[in-house]
mmCIF file of C-alpha atoms in Angstrom:
data_model
loop_
_atom_site.group_PDB
_atom_site.id
_atom_site.type_symbol
_atom_site.label_atom_id
_atom_site.label_comp_id
_atom_site.label_asym_id
_atom_site.label_seq_id
_atom_site.Cartn_x
_atom_site.Cartn_y
_atom_site.Cartn_z
ATOM 1 C CA UNK A 2 23.289 30.954 9.780
ATOM 2 C CA UNK A 3 19.623 31.013 11.677
ATOM 3 C CA UNK A 4 20.987 27.774 13.749
ATOM 4 C CA UNK A 5 23.854 30.328 15.029
ATOM 5 C CA UNK A 6 21.618 32.151 16.604
ATOM 6 C CA UNK A 7 19.284 30.063 18.536
ATOM 7 C CA UNK A 8 22.075 29.434 20.672
ATOM 8 C CA UNK A 9 22.014 33.360 21.961
ATOM 9 C CA UNK A 10 17.769 33.995 21.641
ATOM 10 C CA UNK A 11 17.688 31.199 24.181
ATOM 11 C CA UNK A 12 20.407 32.605 26.947
ATOM 12 C CA UNK A 13 18.458 35.601 26.137
ATOM 13 C CA UNK A 14 15.292 33.717 27.410
ATOM 14 C CA UNK A 15 16.581 32.146 30.354
ATOM 15 C CA UNK A 16 17.832 35.696 31.102
ATOM 16 C CA UNK A 17 14.779 37.600 30.995
ATOM 17 C CA UNK A 18 12.377 34.710 32.894
ATOM 18 C CA UNK A 19 14.847 34.807 35.487
ATOM 19 C CA UNK A 20 14.971 38.238 35.963
ATOM 20 C CA UNK A 21 10.449 37.891 36.183
ATOM 21 C CA UNK A 22 10.988 35.185 38.299
ATOM 22 C CA UNK A 23 13.158 36.691 40.682
ATOM 23 C CA UNK A 24 11.370 40.426 40.353
ATOM 24 C CA UNK A 25 7.610 38.534 41.855
ATOM 25 C CA UNK A 26 9.890 36.471 44.417
ATOM 26 C CA UNK A 27 10.942 40.315 45.659
ATOM 27 C CA UNK A 28 7.682 41.584 44.984
ATOM 28 C CA UNK A 29 6.045 39.403 47.155
ATOM 29 C CA UNK A 30 9.034 39.158 49.814
ATOM 30 C CA UNK A 31 8.363 42.960 49.876
ATOM 31 C CA UNK A 32 4.804 41.811 51.058
ATOM 32 C CA UNK A 33 4.984 39.051 53.487
ATOM 33 C CA UNK A 34 8.479 41.874 54.976
ATOM 34 C CA UNK A 35 5.769 44.499 55.374
ATOM 35 C CA UNK A 36 2.697 42.604 57.059
ATOM 36 C CA UNK A 37 5.606 40.943 59.169
ATOM 37 C CA UNK A 38 7.025 44.385 60.100
ATOM 38 C CA UNK A 39 3.612 45.652 61.241
ATOM 39 C CA UNK A 40 2.757 42.755 63.430
ATOM 40 C CA UNK A 41 5.747 43.426 65.126
ATOM 41 C CA UNK A 42 5.192 46.476 65.916
ATOM 42 C CA UNK A 43 1.867 46.007 66.910
ATOM 43 C CA UNK A 44 3.617 43.777 69.224
ATOM 44 C CA UNK A 45 6.473 45.925 70.588
ATOM 45 C CA UNK A 46 5.452 49.657 70.088
ATOM 46 C CA UNK A 47 3.911 51.467 72.946
ATOM 47 C CA UNK A 48 0.381 52.744 70.310
ATOM 48 C CA UNK A 49 -3.521 52.979 71.205
ATOM 49 C CA UNK A 50 -4.779 49.768 71.717
ATOM 50 C CA UNK A 51 -7.913 50.437 74.310
ATOM 51 C CA UNK A 52 -10.513 52.917 73.371
ATOM 52 C CA UNK A 53 -13.639 54.245 75.485
ATOM 53 C CA UNK A 54 -16.225 55.683 73.659
ATOM 54 C CA UNK A 55 -19.950 57.133 74.408
ATOM 55 C CA UNK A 56 -22.526 57.520 71.490
ATOM 56 C CA UNK A 57 -24.661 60.899 72.140
ATOM 57 C CA UNK A 58 -26.807 59.944 69.692
ATOM 58 C CA UNK A 59 -28.448 57.081 71.488
ATOM 59 C CA UNK A 60 -28.951 59.899 74.659
ATOM 60 C CA UNK A 61 -31.970 60.904 72.375
ATOM 61 C CA UNK A 62 -33.157 57.360 72.203
ATOM 62 C CA UNK A 63 -32.848 56.797 75.797
ATOM 63 C CA UNK A 64 -29.939 54.654 75.913
ATOM 64 C CA UNK A 65 -26.995 55.734 77.499
ATOM 65 C CA UNK A 66 -24.309 52.597 77.090
ATOM 66 C CA UNK A 67 -20.287 53.423 77.503
ATOM 67 C CA UNK A 68 -17.996 51.322 74.978
ATOM 68 C CA UNK A 69 -15.162 50.048 75.216
ATOM 69 C CA UNK A 70 -12.755 47.950 72.723
ATOM 70 C CA UNK A 71 -10.208 46.299 72.600
ATOM 71 C CA UNK A 72 -7.613 45.659 69.769
ATOM 72 C CA UNK A 73 -6.723 41.718 69.378
ATOM 73 C CA UNK A 74 -4.336 42.337 66.227
ATOM 74 C CA UNK A 75 -3.343 44.916 63.716
ATOM 75 C CA UNK A 76 -7.295 44.302 62.175
ATOM 76 C CA UNK A 77 -9.043 42.381 64.795
ATOM 77 C CA UNK A 78 -10.895 44.473 67.368
ATOM 78 C CA UNK A 79 -13.579 43.495 70.297
ATOM 79 C CA UNK A 80 -16.160 45.965 71.216
ATOM 80 C CA UNK A 81 -18.183 45.658 74.530
ATOM 81 C CA UNK A 82 -20.732 48.005 75.531
ATOM 82 C CA UNK A 83 -22.895 48.088 79.129
ATOM 83 C CA UNK A 84 -25.478 50.802 79.786
ATOM 84 C CA UNK A 85 -29.039 51.508 80.995
ATOM 85 C CA UNK A 86 -31.953 52.516 78.973
ATOM 86 C CA UNK A 87 -34.103 55.532 80.376
ATOM 87 C CA UNK A 88 -37.038 58.143 78.855
ATOM 88 C CA UNK A 89 -37.034 58.021 75.045
ATOM 89 C CA UNK A 90 -37.374 61.346 73.422
ATOM 90 C CA UNK A 91 -37.089 60.215 69.384
ATOM 91 C CA UNK A 92 -40.439 58.732 68.265
ATOM 92 C CA UNK A 93 -39.412 55.463 66.603
ATOM 93 C CA UNK A 94 -42.586 53.635 66.187
ATOM 94 C CA UNK A 95 -41.175 51.441 62.832
ATOM 95 C CA UNK A 96 -39.252 50.006 65.029
ATOM 96 C CA UNK A 97 -40.828 49.499 67.978
ATOM 97 C CA UNK A 98 -39.764 52.069 70.035
ATOM 98 C CA UNK A 99 -42.297 55.226 70.327
ATOM 99 C CA UNK A 100 -41.430 58.335 72.817
ATOM 100 C CA UNK A 101 -42.273 58.026 75.900
ATOM 101 C CA UNK A 102 -44.715 60.457 77.263
ATOM 102 C CA UNK A 103 -44.652 62.934 79.820
ATOM 103 C CA UNK A 104 -47.719 62.363 81.596
ATOM 104 C CA UNK A 105 -47.304 62.248 85.792
ATOM 105 C CA UNK A 106 -48.610 58.784 85.528
ATOM 106 C CA UNK A 107 -46.038 57.549 83.616
ATOM 107 C CA UNK A 108 -42.546 56.249 85.485
ATOM 108 C CA UNK A 109 -39.741 55.619 83.520
ATOM 109 C CA UNK A 110 -37.779 52.394 85.086
ATOM 110 C CA UNK A 111 -34.345 52.476 84.426
ATOM 111 C CA UNK A 112 -33.625 48.661 82.502
ATOM 112 C CA UNK A 113 -29.938 46.957 81.278
ATOM 113 C CA UNK A 114 -28.692 47.507 77.589
ATOM 114 C CA UNK A 115 -25.460 45.774 76.433
ATOM 115 C CA UNK A 116 -23.576 45.396 73.051
ATOM 116 C CA UNK A 117 -20.981 42.877 71.987
ATOM 117 C CA UNK A 118 -19.482 42.923 68.346
ATOM 118 C CA UNK A 119 -16.016 41.777 66.557
ATOM 119 C CA UNK A 120 -14.543 44.445 64.408
ATOM 120 C CA UNK A 121 -12.245 44.268 61.350
ATOM 121 C CA UNK A 122 -10.357 46.926 59.899
ATOM 122 C CA UNK A 123 -10.014 47.289 56.088
ATOM 123 C CA UNK A 124 -7.032 49.712 56.014
ATOM 124 C CA UNK A 125 -3.702 47.146 58.003
ATOM 125 C CA UNK A 126 -2.561 50.282 60.923
ATOM 126 C CA UNK A 127 -1.033 49.270 64.798
ATOM 127 C CA UNK A 128 -3.553 51.358 65.934
ATOM 128 C CA UNK A 129 -7.369 50.594 65.646
ATOM 129 C CA UNK A 130 -8.810 53.766 62.916
ATOM 130 C CA UNK A 131 -9.971 53.174 59.219
ATOM 131 C CA UNK A 132 -12.362 52.086 57.914
ATOM 132 C CA UNK A 133 -14.293 48.662 58.912
ATOM 133 C CA UNK A 134 -16.695 45.929 59.142
ATOM 134 C CA UNK A 135 -18.728 44.397 62.458
ATOM 135 C CA UNK A 136 -20.882 41.962 63.583
ATOM 136 C CA UNK A 137 -22.437 42.749 67.013
ATOM 137 C CA UNK A 138 -25.049 41.400 68.624
ATOM 138 C CA UNK A 139 -27.376 43.867 71.203
ATOM 139 C CA UNK A 140 -29.940 43.395 74.051
ATOM 140 C CA UNK A 141 -32.204 46.292 75.114
ATOM 141 C CA UNK A 142 -34.646 46.245 77.841
ATOM 142 C CA UNK A 143 -37.376 49.651 77.944
ATOM 143 C CA UNK A 144 -39.835 49.953 80.175
ATOM 144 C CA UNK A 145 -42.193 52.447 81.925
ATOM 145 C CA UNK A 146 -45.048 51.720 85.206
ATOM 146 C CA UNK A 147 -48.100 53.529 84.346
ATOM 147 C CA UNK A 148 -50.658 54.285 87.495
ATOM 148 C CA UNK A 149 -53.433 53.917 87.007
ATOM 149 C CA UNK A 150 -56.858 56.459 88.076
ATOM 150 C CA UNK A 151 -60.135 55.890 89.491
ATOM 151 C CA UNK A 152 -63.426 57.344 88.568
ATOM 152 C CA UNK A 153 -62.612 60.406 89.499
ATOM 153 C CA UNK A 154 -59.269 61.160 87.995
ATOM 154 C CA UNK A 155 -56.857 60.322 90.513
ATOM 155 C CA UNK A 156 -54.229 58.565 90.689
ATOM 156 C CA UNK A 157 -54.155 54.714 92.666
ATOM 157 C CA UNK A 158 -51.347 52.970 93.559
ATOM 158 C CA UNK A 159 -51.452 50.375 91.215
ATOM 159 C CA UNK A 160 -48.981 50.067 87.996
ATOM 160 C CA UNK A 161 -49.015 48.586 85.037
ATOM 161 C CA UNK A 162 -45.672 47.640 83.691
ATOM 162 C CA UNK A 163 -45.100 48.623 79.560
ATOM 163 C CA UNK A 164 -41.758 46.647 78.848
ATOM 164 C CA UNK A 165 -40.866 46.557 75.546
ATOM 165 C CA UNK A 166 -37.290 43.706 75.255
ATOM 166 C CA UNK A 167 -34.792 43.818 71.550
ATOM 167 C CA UNK A 168 -32.424 41.459 70.871
ATOM 168 C CA UNK A 169 -30.586 42.263 67.178
ATOM 169 C CA UNK A 170 -28.337 40.873 65.245
ATOM 170 C CA UNK A 171 -26.604 43.815 63.085
ATOM 171 C CA UNK A 172 -23.669 44.568 60.709
ATOM 172 C CA UNK A 173 -21.953 47.439 60.303
ATOM 173 C CA UNK A 174 -19.639 49.531 58.555
ATOM 174 C CA UNK A 175 -17.805 52.589 59.546
ATOM 175 C CA UNK A 176 -14.840 54.601 60.156
ATOM 176 C CA UNK A 177 -12.530 55.577 63.522
ATOM 177 C CA UNK A 178 -10.539 57.727 63.374
ATOM 178 C CA UNK A 179 -7.700 58.940 65.791
ATOM 179 C CA UNK A 180 -6.887 62.944 66.190
ATOM 180 C CA UNK A 181 -3.615 63.930 64.734
ATOM 181 C CA UNK A 182 -1.858 65.452 67.562
ATOM 182 C CA UNK A 183 -3.740 63.445 70.711
ATOM 183 C CA UNK A 184 -5.616 60.380 71.479
ATOM 184 C CA UNK A 185 -9.244 61.109 70.994
ATOM 185 C CA UNK A 186 -11.391 59.884 68.009
ATOM 186 C CA UNK A 187 -14.174 59.790 66.009
ATOM 187 C CA UNK A 188 -16.219 56.325 65.216
ATOM 188 C CA UNK A 189 -19.208 56.877 62.353
ATOM 189 C CA UNK A 190 -21.409 54.048 61.155
ATOM 190 C CA UNK A 191 -24.050 53.113 59.554
ATOM 191 C CA UNK A 192 -25.532 49.784 59.460
ATOM 192 C CA UNK A 193 -28.973 46.850 59.324
ATOM 193 C CA UNK A 194 -30.003 44.908 62.463
ATOM 194 C CA UNK A 195 -32.572 42.204 62.298
ATOM 195 C CA UNK A 196 -34.671 42.730 65.539
ATOM 196 C CA UNK A 197 -36.689 40.132 67.360
ATOM 197 C CA UNK A 198 -39.234 42.139 69.861
ATOM 198 C CA UNK A 199 -40.613 41.026 72.634
ATOM 199 C CA UNK A 200 -43.265 43.911 73.460
ATOM 200 C CA UNK A 201 -45.971 44.047 77.020
ATOM 201 C CA UNK A 202 -47.773 46.974 76.012
ATOM 202 C CA UNK A 203 -50.447 49.077 78.005
ATOM 203 C CA UNK A 204 -53.016 51.575 76.136
ATOM 204 C CA UNK A 205 -54.837 53.752 78.658
ATOM 205 C CA UNK A 206 -58.433 54.990 77.762
ATOM 206 C CA UNK A 207 -61.365 57.741 78.974
ATOM 207 C CA UNK A 208 -64.641 57.140 78.036
ATOM 208 C CA UNK A 209 -65.981 60.466 78.270
ATOM 209 C CA UNK A 210 -69.920 59.987 78.305
ATOM 210 C CA UNK A 211 -69.261 57.748 81.575
ATOM 211 C CA UNK A 212 -65.912 59.773 82.834
ATOM 212 C CA UNK A 213 -64.110 55.992 83.214
ATOM 213 C CA UNK A 214 -60.732 55.231 83.017
ATOM 214 C CA UNK A 215 -59.722 51.422 81.825
ATOM 215 C CA UNK A 216 -57.104 49.858 80.748
ATOM 216 C CA UNK A 217 -55.841 47.368 78.395
ATOM 217 C CA UNK A 218 -52.665 45.174 78.417
ATOM 218 C CA UNK A 219 -51.690 42.926 75.377
ATOM 219 C CA UNK A 220 -48.306 41.031 74.583
ATOM 220 C CA UNK A 221 -46.718 40.234 70.879
ATOM 221 C CA UNK A 222 -43.525 38.441 69.734
ATOM 222 C CA UNK A 223 -42.444 39.869 66.246
ATOM 223 C CA UNK A 224 -39.344 40.490 64.312
ATOM 224 C CA UNK A 225 -38.410 43.517 62.160
ATOM 225 C CA UNK A 226 -35.710 44.796 60.275
ATOM 226 C CA UNK A 227 -34.266 48.130 61.266
ATOM 227 C CA UNK A 228 -31.353 50.402 59.838
ATOM 228 C CA UNK A 229 -28.409 52.089 62.037
ATOM 229 C CA UNK A 230 -26.789 55.545 61.959
ATOM 230 C CA UNK A 231 -24.393 57.347 64.494
ATOM 231 C CA UNK A 232 -20.892 58.470 65.471
ATOM 232 C CA UNK A 233 -19.045 57.429 68.670
ATOM 233 C CA UNK A 234 -16.702 59.831 70.404
ATOM 234 C CA UNK A 235 -14.162 58.689 72.658
ATOM 235 C CA UNK A 236 -10.033 58.686 74.085
ATOM 236 C CA UNK A 237 -7.569 55.962 73.696
ATOM 237 C CA UNK A 238 -4.983 54.753 75.442
#
């Protein structure tokens, strides 16, 4: 009797096995078709692919960059920033960025700053938004001139240049979001960077007893690890 049921059991096994294989293929097909549809939509739909951004928090650090992000695919984008440096209002001595003094003998010198990064979005979307990771290279030059004083305390025409050049390799994690009814967006991020510093420092000294002003200049090169935290605002088109 048992042998009579074996063909029937084998038939049921084949039916269930075939259904499972077909279901697995169907699921994989849905995933592939979704990615294909997303790629096709990115190629054809009139969506946001370019973003112009500002980083207001950097203004306090004396850096004014303008960011441009360009979507290269539904997951990958490139970000470029060009700007200048001016007076630093925040004391970030741990990163080699002390606040600039406001004395009459200090003259801020505008210098260049630029950033270049590649960003990978962790969520699939036809527009550049969602959680992301980013690798970035950045360069920043800060400088100010210090006018020397004579023995009477009056400023002379001799200026000494205090300059700090930073070259960074950075890694970010962030989240960018477009507004629901327009193309304004915000971009919040945090990260860490490895900074190479070239510092030409000028220190001013005043001897009260002799009423004499003196100046020392020093140069050093080193590397430090620095954290980053910020929010950008921008407009997409």
